[in-house]
Coordinates of C-alpha atoms and ligand atoms in Angstrom, one line a residue:
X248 CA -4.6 4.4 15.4
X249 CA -1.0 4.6 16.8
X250 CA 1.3 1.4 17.7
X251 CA 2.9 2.0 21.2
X252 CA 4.7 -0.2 23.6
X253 CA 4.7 -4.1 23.4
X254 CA 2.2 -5.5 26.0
X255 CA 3.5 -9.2 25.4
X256 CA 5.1 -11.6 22.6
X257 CA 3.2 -15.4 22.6
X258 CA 4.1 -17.9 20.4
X259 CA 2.2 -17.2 17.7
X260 CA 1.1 -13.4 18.2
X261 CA 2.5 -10.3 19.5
X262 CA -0.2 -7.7 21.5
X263 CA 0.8 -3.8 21.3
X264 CA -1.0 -1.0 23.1
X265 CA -2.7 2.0 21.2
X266 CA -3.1 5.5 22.5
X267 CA -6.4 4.0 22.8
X268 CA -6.5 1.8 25.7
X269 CA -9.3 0.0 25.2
X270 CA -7.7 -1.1 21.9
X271 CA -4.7 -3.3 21.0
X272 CA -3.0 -4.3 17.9
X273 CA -2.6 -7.9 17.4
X274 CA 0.4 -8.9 14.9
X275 CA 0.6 -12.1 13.7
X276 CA 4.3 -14.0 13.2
X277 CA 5.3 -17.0 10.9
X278 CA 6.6 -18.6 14.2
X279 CA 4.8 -22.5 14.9
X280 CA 4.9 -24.3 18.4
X281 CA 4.0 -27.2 19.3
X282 CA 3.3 -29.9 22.5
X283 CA 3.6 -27.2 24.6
X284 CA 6.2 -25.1 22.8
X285 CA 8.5 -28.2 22.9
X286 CA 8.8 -28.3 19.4
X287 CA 9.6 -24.9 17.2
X288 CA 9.7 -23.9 13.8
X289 CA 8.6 -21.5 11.5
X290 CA 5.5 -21.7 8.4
X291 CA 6.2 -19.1 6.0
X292 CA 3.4 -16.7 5.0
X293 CA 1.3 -18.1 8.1
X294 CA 1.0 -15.0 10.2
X295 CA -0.6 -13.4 6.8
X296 CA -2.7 -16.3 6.2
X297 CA -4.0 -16.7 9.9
X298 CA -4.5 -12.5 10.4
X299 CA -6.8 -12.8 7.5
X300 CA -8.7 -15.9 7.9
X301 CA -9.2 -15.1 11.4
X302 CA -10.8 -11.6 10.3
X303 CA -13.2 -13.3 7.5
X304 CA -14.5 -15.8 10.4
X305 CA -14.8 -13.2 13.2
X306 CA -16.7 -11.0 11.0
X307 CA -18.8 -14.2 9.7
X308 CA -19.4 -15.1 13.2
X309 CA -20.5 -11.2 14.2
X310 CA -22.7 -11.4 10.9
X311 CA -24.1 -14.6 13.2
X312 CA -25.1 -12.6 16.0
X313 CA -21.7 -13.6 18.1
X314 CA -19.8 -11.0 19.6
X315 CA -16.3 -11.1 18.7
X316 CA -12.9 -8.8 19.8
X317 CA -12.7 -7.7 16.0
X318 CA -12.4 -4.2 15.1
X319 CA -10.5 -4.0 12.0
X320 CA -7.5 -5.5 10.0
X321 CA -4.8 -3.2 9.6
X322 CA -2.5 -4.8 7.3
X323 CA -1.7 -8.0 6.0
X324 CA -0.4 -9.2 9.5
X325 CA -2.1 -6.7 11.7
X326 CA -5.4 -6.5 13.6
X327 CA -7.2 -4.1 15.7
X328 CA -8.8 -5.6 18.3
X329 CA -10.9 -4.6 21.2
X330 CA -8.8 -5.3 24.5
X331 CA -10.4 -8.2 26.8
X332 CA -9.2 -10.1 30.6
X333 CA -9.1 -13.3 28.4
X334 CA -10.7 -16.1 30.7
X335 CA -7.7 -18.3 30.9
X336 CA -10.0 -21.2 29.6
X337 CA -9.4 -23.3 26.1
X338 CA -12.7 -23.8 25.0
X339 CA -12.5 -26.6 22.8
X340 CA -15.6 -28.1 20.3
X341 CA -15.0 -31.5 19.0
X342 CA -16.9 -32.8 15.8
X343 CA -14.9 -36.3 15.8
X344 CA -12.2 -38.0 17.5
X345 CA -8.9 -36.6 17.0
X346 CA -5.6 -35.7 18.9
X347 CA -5.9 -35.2 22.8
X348 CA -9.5 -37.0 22.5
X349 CA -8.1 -40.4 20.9
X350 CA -5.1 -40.1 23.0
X351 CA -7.2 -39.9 26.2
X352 CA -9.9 -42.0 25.8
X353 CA -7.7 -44.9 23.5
X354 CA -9.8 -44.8 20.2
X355 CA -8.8 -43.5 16.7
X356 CA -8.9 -40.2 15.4
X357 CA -11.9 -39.8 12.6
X358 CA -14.8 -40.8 14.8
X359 CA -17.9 -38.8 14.7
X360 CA -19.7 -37.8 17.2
X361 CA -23.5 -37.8 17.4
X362 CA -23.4 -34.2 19.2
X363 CA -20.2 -32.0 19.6
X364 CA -18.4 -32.1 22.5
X365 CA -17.6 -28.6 24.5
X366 CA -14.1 -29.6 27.2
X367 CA -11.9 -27.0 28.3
X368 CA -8.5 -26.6 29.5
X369 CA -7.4 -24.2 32.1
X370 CA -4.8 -22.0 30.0
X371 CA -1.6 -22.5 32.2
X372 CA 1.6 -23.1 30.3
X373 CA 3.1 -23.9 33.7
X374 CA 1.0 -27.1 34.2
X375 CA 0.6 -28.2 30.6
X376 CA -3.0 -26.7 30.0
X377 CA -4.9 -29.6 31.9
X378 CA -7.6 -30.4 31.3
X379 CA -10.5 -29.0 33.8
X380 CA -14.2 -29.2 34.4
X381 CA -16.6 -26.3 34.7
X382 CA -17.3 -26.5 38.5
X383 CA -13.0 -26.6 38.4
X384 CA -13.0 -23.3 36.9
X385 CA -15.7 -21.9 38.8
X386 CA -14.3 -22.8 42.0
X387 CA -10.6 -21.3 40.6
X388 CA -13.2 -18.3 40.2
X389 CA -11.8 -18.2 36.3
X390 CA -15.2 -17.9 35.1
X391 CA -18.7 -17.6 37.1
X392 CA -21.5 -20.3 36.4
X393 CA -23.4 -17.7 34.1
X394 CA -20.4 -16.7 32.5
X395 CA -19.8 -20.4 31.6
X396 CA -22.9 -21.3 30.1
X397 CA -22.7 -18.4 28.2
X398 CA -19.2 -19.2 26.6
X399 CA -20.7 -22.9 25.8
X400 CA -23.5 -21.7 24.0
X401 CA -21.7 -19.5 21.9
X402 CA -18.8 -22.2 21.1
X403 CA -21.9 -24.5 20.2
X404 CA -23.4 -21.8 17.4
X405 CA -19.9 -21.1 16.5
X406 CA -19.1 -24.8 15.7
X407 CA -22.4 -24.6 13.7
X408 CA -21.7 -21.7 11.8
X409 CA -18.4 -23.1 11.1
X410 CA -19.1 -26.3 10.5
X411 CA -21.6 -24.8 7.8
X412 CA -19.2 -22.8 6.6
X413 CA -16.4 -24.9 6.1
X414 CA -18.6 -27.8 4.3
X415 CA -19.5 -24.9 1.2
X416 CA -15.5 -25.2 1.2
X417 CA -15.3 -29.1 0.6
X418 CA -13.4 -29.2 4.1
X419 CA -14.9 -30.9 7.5
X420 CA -14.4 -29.0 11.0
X421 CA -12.9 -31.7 12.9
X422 CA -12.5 -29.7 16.4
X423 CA -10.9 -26.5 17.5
X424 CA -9.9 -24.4 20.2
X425 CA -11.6 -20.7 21.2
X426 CA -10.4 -18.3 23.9
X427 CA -13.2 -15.8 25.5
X428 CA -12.8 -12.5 27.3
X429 CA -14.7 -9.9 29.2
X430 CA -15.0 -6.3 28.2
X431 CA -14.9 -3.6 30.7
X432 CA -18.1 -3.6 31.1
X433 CA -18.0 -7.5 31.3
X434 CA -19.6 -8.3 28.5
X435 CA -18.3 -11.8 26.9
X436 CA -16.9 -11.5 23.6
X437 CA -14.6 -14.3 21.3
X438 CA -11.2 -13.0 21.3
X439 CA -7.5 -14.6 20.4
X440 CA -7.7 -16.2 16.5
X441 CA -9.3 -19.0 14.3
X442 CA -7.1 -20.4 12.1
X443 CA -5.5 -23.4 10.8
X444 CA -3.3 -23.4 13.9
X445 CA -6.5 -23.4 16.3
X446 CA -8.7 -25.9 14.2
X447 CA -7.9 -29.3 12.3
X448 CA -9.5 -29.0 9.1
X449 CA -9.9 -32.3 6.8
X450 CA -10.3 -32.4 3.3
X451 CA -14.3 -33.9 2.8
X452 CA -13.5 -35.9 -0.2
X453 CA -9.7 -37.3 1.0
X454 CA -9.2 -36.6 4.6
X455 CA -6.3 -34.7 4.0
X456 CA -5.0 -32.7 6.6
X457 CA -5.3 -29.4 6.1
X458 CA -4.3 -27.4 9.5
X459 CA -1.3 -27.3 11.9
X460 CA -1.5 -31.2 12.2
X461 CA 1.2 -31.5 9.3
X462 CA 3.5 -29.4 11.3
X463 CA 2.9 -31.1 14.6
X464 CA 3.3 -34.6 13.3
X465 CA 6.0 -33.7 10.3
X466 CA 3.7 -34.8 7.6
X467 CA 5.7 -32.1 5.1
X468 CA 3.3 -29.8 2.6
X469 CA 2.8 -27.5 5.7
X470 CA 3.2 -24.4 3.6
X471 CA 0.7 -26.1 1.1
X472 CA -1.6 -26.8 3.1
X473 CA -2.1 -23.0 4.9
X474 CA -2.7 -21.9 1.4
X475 CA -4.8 -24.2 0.3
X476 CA -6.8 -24.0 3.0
X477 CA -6.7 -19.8 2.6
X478 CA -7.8 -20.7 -0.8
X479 CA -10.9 -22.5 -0.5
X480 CA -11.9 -19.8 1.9
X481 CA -11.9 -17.0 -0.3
X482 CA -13.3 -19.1 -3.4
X483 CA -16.0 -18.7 -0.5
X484 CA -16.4 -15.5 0.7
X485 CA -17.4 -16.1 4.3
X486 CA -18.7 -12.1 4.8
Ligands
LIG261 P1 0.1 -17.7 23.4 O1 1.5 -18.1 23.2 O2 -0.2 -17.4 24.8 O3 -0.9 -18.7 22.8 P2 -0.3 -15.9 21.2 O4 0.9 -15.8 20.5 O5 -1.5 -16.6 20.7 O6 -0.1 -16.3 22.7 O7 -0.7 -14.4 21.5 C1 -1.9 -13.9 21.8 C2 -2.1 -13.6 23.3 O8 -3.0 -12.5 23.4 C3 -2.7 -14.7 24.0 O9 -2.2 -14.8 25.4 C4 -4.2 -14.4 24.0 O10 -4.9 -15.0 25.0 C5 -4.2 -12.9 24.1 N1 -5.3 -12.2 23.4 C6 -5.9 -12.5 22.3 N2 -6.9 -11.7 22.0 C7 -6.9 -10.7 23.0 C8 -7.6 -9.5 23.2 N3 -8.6 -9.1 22.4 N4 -7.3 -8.8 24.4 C9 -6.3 -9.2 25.2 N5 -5.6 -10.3 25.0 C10 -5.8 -11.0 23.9
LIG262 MG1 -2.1 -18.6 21.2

């Protein structure tokens, strides 16, 4: 598989083209943003960490029955990936109340919820990523009605398979973010990453924070706490 041109650098990922265009490379940096991009720094080791992790879960998550972009890791920061239109939707699954949910509806973060939540935000760095409801995104034609149920159900199992998953670990999936994107022949598959930067992750038995969280609110050990969290997932093996 050859690397050609770049297709785009994000704040977290850069895309290449292959000579096969149905394919991309993703390669993933040691840059971290925040709020919007407002804040910047860099977690060493991360982009390795995240390439990886994100690979054992995708190919859990296939082994699940879920269709994901994942075709195979390349090297310790590169990923070949089927090529998707992402929907421009953050799907997010919430397990208890943290971050943008306390903030919004004024209670504290480590609530849990009697059934996970499904909210999206329409994936606009230009307007902040608001918020938006399904019939909002239908009616901005970013998603059809069928397409929509479709992506909830599938962010439903895969909040169950990790939520499962991350338990064997001693860790508790607090709520994360998932990006979806159509084939050429339409079909829905995952796409983008699922890593510490996309998910909080607590310890069970402390509550320690164990995702991007300690970079976002300067709560120092953010190094630590990418490898520690790497850790626990291979002592494991999700696949
Ligand atoms: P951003 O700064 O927009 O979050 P990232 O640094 O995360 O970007 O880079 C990844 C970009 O590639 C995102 O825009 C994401 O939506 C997109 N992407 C992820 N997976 C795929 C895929 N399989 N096909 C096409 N684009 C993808
Ligand atoms: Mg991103």
């Amino acid at each position: 598989m050859e690397k050609q041109q770049l297709l785009y650098e994000g704040k977290a990922k850069k895309v290449y083209a292959t000579d096969d265009p149905e394919l991309l490379i993703v390669s993933y940096k040691d840059d971290a943003t925040a709020f919007n991009g407002v804040k910047r720094g860099t977690i060493a080791g991360k982009g390795v960490i995240n390439n990886k992790m994100s690979n054992r879960l995708m190919r859990m998550l296939e082994n699940a029955g879920i269709p994901t972009h994942l075709v195979r890791e390349l090297s310790d920061r590169e990923t070949l990936v089927r090529q998707v239109e992402i929907i421009p939707l953050e799907v997010i699954v919430r397990n208890i109340s943290a971050g943008s949910f306390s903030q919004r509806y004024g209670v504290g973060e480590g609530i849990e919820f009697e059934y996970p939540t499904v909210e999206y935000s329409y994936k606009n760095d230009a307007l902040g990523d608001p918020l938006i409801t399904g019939d909002a995104a239908m009616a901005l034609r970013l998603a059809t009605r069928s397409e929509l149920a479709l992506i909830r159900q599938y962010a439903l199992r895969i909040d169950h398979e990790l939520t499962k998953f991350w338990q064997k670990c001693g860790v508790t999936l607090v709520d994360f973010k998932l990006e979806f994107g159509r084939l050429t022949d339409g079909t829905i598959v995952l796409a983008d990453e699922i890593s510490p930067d996309t998910c909080r992750l607590w310890d069970s038995a402390t509550g320690e924070k164990l995702d991007k969280d300690r970079f976002r609110r300067d709560l120092g050990g953010v190094e630590e706490a990418y490898r520690e969290i790497m850790r626990r997932l291979e002592a494991n093996d999700p696949v």
